[in-house]
mmCIF file of N, CA and C in Angstrom:
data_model
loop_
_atom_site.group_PDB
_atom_site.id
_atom_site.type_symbol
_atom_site.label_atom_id
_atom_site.label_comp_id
_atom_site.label_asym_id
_atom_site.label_seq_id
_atom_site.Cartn_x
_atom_site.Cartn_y
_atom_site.Cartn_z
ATOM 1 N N UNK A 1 -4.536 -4.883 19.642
ATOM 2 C CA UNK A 1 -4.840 -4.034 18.493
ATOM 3 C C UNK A 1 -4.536 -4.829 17.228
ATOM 4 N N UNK A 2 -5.307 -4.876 16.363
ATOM 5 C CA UNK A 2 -5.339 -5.623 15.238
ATOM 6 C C UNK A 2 -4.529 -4.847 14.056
ATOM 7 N N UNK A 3 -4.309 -5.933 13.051
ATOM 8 C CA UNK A 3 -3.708 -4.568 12.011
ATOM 9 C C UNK A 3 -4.777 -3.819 11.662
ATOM 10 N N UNK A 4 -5.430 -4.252 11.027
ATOM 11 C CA UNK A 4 -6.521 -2.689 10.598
ATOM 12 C C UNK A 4 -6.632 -1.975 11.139
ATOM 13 N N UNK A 5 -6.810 -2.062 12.655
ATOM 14 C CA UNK A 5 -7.152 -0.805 13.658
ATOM 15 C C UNK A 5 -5.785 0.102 13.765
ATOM 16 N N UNK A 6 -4.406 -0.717 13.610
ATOM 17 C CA UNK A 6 -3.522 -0.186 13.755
ATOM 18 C C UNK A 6 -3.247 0.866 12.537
ATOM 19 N N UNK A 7 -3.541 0.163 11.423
ATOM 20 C CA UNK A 7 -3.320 0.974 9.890
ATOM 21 C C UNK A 7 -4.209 2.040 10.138
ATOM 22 N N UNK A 8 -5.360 1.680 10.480
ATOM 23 C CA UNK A 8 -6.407 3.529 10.471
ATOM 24 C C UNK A 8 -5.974 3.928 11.770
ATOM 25 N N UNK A 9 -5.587 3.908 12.528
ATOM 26 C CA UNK A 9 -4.539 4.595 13.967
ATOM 27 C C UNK A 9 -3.589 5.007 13.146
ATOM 28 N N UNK A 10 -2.258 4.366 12.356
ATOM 29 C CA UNK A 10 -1.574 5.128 11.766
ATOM 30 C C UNK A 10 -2.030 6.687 10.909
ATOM 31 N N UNK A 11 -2.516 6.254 9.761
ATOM 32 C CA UNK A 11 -3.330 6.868 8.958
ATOM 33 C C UNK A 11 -3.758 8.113 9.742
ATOM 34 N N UNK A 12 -4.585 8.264 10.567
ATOM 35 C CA UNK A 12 -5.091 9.409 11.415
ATOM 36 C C UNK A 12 -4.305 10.024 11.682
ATOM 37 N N UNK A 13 -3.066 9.245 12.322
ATOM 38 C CA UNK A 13 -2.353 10.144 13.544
ATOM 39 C C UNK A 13 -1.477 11.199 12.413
ATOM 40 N N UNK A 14 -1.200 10.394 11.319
ATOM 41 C CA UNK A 14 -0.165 11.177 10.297
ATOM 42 C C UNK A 14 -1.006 12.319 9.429
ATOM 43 N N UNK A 15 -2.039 12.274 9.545
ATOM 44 C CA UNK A 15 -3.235 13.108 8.948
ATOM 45 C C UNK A 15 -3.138 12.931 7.557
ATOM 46 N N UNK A 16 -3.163 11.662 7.121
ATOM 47 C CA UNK A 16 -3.097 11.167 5.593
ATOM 48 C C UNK A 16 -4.479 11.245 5.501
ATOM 49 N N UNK A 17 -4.535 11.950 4.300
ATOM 50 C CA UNK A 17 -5.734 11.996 2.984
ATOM 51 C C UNK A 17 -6.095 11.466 2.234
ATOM 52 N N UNK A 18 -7.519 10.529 2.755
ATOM 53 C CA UNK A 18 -7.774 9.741 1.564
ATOM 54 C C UNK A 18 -9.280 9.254 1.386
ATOM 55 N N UNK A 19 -9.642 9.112 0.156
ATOM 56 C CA UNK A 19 -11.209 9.106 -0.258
ATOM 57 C C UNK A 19 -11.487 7.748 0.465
ATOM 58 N N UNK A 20 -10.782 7.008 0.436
ATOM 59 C CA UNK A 20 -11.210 5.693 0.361
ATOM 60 C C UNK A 20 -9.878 4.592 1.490
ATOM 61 N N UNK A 21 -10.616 4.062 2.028
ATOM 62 C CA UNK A 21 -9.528 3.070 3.397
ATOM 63 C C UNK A 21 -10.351 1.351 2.548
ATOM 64 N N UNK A 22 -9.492 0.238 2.650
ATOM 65 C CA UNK A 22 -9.876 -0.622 2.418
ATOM 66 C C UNK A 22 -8.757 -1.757 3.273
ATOM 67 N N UNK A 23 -9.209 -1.725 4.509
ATOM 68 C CA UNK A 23 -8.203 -2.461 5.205
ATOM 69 C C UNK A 23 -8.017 -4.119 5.790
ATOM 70 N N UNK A 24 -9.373 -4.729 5.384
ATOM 71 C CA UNK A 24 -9.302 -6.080 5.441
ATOM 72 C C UNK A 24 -9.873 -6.768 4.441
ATOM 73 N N UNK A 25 -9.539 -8.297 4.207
ATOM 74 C CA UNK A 25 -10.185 -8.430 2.997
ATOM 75 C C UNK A 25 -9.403 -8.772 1.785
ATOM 76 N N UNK A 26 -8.538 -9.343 1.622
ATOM 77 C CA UNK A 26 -8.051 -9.529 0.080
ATOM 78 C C UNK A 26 -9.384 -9.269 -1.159
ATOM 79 N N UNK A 27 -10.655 -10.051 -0.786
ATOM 80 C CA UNK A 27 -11.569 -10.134 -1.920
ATOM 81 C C UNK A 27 -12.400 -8.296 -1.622
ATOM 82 N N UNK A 28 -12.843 -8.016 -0.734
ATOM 83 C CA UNK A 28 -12.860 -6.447 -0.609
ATOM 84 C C UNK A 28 -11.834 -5.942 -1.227
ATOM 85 N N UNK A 29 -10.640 -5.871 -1.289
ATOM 86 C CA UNK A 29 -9.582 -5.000 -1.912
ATOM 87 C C UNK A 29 -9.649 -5.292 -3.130
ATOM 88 N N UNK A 30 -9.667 -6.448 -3.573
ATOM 89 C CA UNK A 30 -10.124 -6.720 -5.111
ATOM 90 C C UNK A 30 -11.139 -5.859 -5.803
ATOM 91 N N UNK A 31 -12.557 -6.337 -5.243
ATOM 92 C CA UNK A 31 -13.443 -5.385 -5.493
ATOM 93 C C UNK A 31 -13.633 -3.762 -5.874
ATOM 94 N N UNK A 32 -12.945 -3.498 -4.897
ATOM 95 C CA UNK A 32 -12.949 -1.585 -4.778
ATOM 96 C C UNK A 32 -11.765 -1.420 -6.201
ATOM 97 N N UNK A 33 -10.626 -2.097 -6.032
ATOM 98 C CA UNK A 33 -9.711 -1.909 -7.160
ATOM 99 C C UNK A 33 -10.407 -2.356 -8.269
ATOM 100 N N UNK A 34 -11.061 -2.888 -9.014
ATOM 101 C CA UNK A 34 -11.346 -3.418 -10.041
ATOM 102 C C UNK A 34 -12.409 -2.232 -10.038
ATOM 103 N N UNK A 35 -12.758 -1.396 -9.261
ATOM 104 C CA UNK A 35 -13.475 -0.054 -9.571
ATOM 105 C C UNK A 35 -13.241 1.171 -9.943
ATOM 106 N N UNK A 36 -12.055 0.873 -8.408
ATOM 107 C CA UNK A 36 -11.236 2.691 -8.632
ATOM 108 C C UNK A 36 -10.168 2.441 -9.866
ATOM 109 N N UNK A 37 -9.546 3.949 -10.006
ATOM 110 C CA UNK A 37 -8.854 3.993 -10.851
ATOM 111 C C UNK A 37 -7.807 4.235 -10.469
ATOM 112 N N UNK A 38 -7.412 5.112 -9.362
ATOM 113 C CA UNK A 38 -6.012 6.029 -8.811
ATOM 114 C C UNK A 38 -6.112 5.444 -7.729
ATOM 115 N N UNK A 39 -5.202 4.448 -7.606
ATOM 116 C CA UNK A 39 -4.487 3.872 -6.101
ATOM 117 C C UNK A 39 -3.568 3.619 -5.595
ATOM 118 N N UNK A 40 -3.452 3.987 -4.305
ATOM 119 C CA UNK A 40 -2.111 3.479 -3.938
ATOM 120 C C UNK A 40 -2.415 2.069 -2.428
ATOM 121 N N UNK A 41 -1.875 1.095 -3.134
ATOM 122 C CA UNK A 41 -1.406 -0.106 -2.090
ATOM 123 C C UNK A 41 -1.050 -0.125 -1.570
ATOM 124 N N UNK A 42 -0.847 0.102 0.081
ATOM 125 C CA UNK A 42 -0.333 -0.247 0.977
ATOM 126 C C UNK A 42 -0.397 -1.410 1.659
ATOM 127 N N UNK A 43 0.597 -2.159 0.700
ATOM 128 C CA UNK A 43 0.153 -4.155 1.292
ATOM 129 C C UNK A 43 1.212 -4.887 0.644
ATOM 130 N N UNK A 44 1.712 -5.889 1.673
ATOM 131 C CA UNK A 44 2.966 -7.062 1.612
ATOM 132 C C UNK A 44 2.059 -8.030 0.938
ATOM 133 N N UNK A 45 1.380 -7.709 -0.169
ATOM 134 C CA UNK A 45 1.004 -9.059 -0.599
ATOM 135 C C UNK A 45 1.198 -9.242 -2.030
ATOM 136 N N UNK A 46 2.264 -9.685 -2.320
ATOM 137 C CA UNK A 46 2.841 -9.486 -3.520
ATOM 138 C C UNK A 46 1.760 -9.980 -5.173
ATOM 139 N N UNK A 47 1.190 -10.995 -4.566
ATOM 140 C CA UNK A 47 -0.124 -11.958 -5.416
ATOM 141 C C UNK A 47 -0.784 -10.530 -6.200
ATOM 142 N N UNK A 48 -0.689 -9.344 -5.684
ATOM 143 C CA UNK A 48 -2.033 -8.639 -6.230
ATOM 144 C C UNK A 48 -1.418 -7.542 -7.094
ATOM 145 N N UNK A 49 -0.018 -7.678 -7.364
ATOM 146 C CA UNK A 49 1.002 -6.575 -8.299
ATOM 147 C C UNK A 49 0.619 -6.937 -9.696
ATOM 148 N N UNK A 50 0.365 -8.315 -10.185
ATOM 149 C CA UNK A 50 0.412 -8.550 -11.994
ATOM 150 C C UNK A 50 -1.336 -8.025 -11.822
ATOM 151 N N UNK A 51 -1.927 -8.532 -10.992
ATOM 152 C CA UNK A 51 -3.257 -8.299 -11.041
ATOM 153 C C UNK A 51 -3.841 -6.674 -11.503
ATOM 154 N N UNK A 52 -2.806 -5.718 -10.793
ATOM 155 C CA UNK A 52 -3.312 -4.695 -11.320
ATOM 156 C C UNK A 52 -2.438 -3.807 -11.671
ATOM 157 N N UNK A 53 -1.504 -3.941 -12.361
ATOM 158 C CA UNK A 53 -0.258 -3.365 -13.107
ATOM 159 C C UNK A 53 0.027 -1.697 -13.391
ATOM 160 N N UNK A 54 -1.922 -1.441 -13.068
ATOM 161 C CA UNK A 54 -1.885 0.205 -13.450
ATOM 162 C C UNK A 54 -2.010 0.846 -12.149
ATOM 163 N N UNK A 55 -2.001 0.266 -11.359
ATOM 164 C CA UNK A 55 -2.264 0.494 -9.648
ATOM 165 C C UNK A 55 -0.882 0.819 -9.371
ATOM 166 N N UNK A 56 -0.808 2.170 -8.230
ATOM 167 C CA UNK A 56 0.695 1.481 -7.785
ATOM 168 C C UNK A 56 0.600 1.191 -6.089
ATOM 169 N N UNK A 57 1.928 0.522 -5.974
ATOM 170 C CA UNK A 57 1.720 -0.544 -5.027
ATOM 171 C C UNK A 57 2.668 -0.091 -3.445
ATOM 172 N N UNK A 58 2.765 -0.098 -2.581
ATOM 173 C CA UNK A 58 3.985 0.320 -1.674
ATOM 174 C C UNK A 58 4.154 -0.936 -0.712
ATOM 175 N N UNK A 59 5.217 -1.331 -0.392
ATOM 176 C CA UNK A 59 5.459 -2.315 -0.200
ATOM 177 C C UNK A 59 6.849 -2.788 0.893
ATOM 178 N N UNK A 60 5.915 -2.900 2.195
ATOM 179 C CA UNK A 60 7.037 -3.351 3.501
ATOM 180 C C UNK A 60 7.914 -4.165 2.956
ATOM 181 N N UNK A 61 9.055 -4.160 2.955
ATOM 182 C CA UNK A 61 9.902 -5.245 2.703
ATOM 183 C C UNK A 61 9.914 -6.193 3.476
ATOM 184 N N UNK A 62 9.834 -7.389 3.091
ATOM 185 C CA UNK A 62 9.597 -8.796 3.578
ATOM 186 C C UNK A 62 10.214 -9.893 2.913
ATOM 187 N N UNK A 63 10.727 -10.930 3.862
ATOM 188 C CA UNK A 63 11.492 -12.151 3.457
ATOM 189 C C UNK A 63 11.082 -12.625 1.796
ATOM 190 N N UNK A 64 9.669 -12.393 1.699
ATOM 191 C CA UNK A 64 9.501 -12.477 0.766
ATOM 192 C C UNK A 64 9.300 -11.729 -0.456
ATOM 193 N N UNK A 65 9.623 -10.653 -0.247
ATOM 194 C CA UNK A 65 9.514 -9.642 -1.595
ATOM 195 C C UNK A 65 10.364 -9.983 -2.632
ATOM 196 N N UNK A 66 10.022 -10.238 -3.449
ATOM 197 C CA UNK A 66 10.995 -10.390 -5.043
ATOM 198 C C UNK A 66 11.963 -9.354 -5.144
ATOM 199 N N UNK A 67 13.312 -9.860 -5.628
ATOM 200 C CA UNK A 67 14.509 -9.213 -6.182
ATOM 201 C C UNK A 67 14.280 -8.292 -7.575
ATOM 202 N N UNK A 68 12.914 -8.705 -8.557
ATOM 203 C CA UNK A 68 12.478 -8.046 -9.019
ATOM 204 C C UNK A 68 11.577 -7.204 -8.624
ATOM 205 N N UNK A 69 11.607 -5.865 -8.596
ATOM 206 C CA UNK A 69 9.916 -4.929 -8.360
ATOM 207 C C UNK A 69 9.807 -4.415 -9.923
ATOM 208 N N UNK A 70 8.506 -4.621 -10.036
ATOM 209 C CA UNK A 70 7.836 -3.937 -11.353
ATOM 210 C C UNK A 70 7.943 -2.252 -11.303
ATOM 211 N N UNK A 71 7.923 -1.267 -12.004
ATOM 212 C CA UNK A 71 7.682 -0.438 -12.023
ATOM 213 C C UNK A 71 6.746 0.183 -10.965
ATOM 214 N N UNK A 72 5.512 -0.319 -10.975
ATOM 215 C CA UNK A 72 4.701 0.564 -10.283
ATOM 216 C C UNK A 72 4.913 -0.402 -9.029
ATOM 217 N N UNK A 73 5.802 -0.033 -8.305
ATOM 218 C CA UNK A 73 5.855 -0.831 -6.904
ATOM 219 C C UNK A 73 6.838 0.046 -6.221
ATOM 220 N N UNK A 74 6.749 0.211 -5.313
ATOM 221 C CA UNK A 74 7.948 0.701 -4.160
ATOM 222 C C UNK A 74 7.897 0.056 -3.236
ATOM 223 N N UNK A 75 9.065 -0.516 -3.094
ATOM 224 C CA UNK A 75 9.280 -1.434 -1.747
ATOM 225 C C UNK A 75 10.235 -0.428 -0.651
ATOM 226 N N UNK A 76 9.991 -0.253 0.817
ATOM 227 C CA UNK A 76 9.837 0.293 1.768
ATOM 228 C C UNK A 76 10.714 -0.362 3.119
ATOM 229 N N UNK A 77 11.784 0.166 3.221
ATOM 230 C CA UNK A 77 12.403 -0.624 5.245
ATOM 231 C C UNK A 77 11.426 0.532 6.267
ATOM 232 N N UNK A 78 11.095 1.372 6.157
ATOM 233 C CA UNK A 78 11.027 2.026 7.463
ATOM 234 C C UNK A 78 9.514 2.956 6.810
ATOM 235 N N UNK A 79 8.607 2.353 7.967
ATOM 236 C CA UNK A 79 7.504 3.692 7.859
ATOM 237 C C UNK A 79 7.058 4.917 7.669
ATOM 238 N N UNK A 80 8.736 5.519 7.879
ATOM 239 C CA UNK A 80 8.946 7.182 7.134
ATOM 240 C C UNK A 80 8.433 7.288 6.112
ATOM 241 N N UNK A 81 9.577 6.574 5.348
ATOM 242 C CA UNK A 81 9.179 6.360 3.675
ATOM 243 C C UNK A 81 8.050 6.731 3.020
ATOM 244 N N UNK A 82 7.131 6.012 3.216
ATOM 245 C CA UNK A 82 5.461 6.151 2.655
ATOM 246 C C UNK A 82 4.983 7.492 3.426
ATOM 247 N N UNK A 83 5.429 8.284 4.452
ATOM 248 C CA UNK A 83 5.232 9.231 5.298
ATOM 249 C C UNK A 83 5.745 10.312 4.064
ATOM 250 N N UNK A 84 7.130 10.391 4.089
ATOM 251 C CA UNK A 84 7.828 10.999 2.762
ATOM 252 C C UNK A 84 7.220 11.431 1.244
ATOM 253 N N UNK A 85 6.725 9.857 0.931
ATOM 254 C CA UNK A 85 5.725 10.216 -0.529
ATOM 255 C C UNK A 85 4.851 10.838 -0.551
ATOM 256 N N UNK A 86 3.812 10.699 0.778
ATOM 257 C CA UNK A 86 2.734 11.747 0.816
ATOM 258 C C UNK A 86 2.797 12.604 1.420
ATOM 259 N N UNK A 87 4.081 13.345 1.280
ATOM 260 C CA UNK A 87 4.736 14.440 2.011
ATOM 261 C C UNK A 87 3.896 15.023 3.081
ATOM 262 N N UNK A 88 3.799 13.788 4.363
ATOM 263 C CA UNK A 88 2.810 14.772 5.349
ATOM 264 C C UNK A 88 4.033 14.661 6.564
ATOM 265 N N UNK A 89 5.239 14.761 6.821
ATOM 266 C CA UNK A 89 5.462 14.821 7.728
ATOM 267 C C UNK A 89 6.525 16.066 7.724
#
């Protein structure tokens, strides 16, 4: 099982709501963001936080996550978490 398949397997099973899935692709995710307006990131890829500053971002914690987070970022230990914000569980 790949991540994408795993992320829309997650996604389903938790019955999260959402207009729009964009799950592979750095330059696809670019795209759709440089369109939409109201998003939320679900991605360890820190490169794409200055890029879109009005976006907000959620964010697995990883060896590499910065000691700084910007405002619109939430960094995340446990998959609840993001379960929590979109209060579906």
């Amino acid at each position: 099982l790949g991540v994408a398949s795993a992320t829309a397997n997650w996604l389903d099973r938790w019955g999260v709501k959402r207009n729009l899935t964009v799950l592979e692709g750095k330059s696809s995710k670019i795209d759709v963001a440089s369109q939409e307006r109201d998003l939320i990131w679900i991605d360890d890829d820190t490169s794409l936080w200055p890029m879109f500053p009005n976006h907000e971002f959620w964010h697995p914690r990883k060896p590499w996550t910065p000691k700084k987070i910007p405002k619109n970022v939430r960094v995340f230990d446990s998959w609840d978490q993001p379960l929590d914000w979109l209060d579906v569980t």
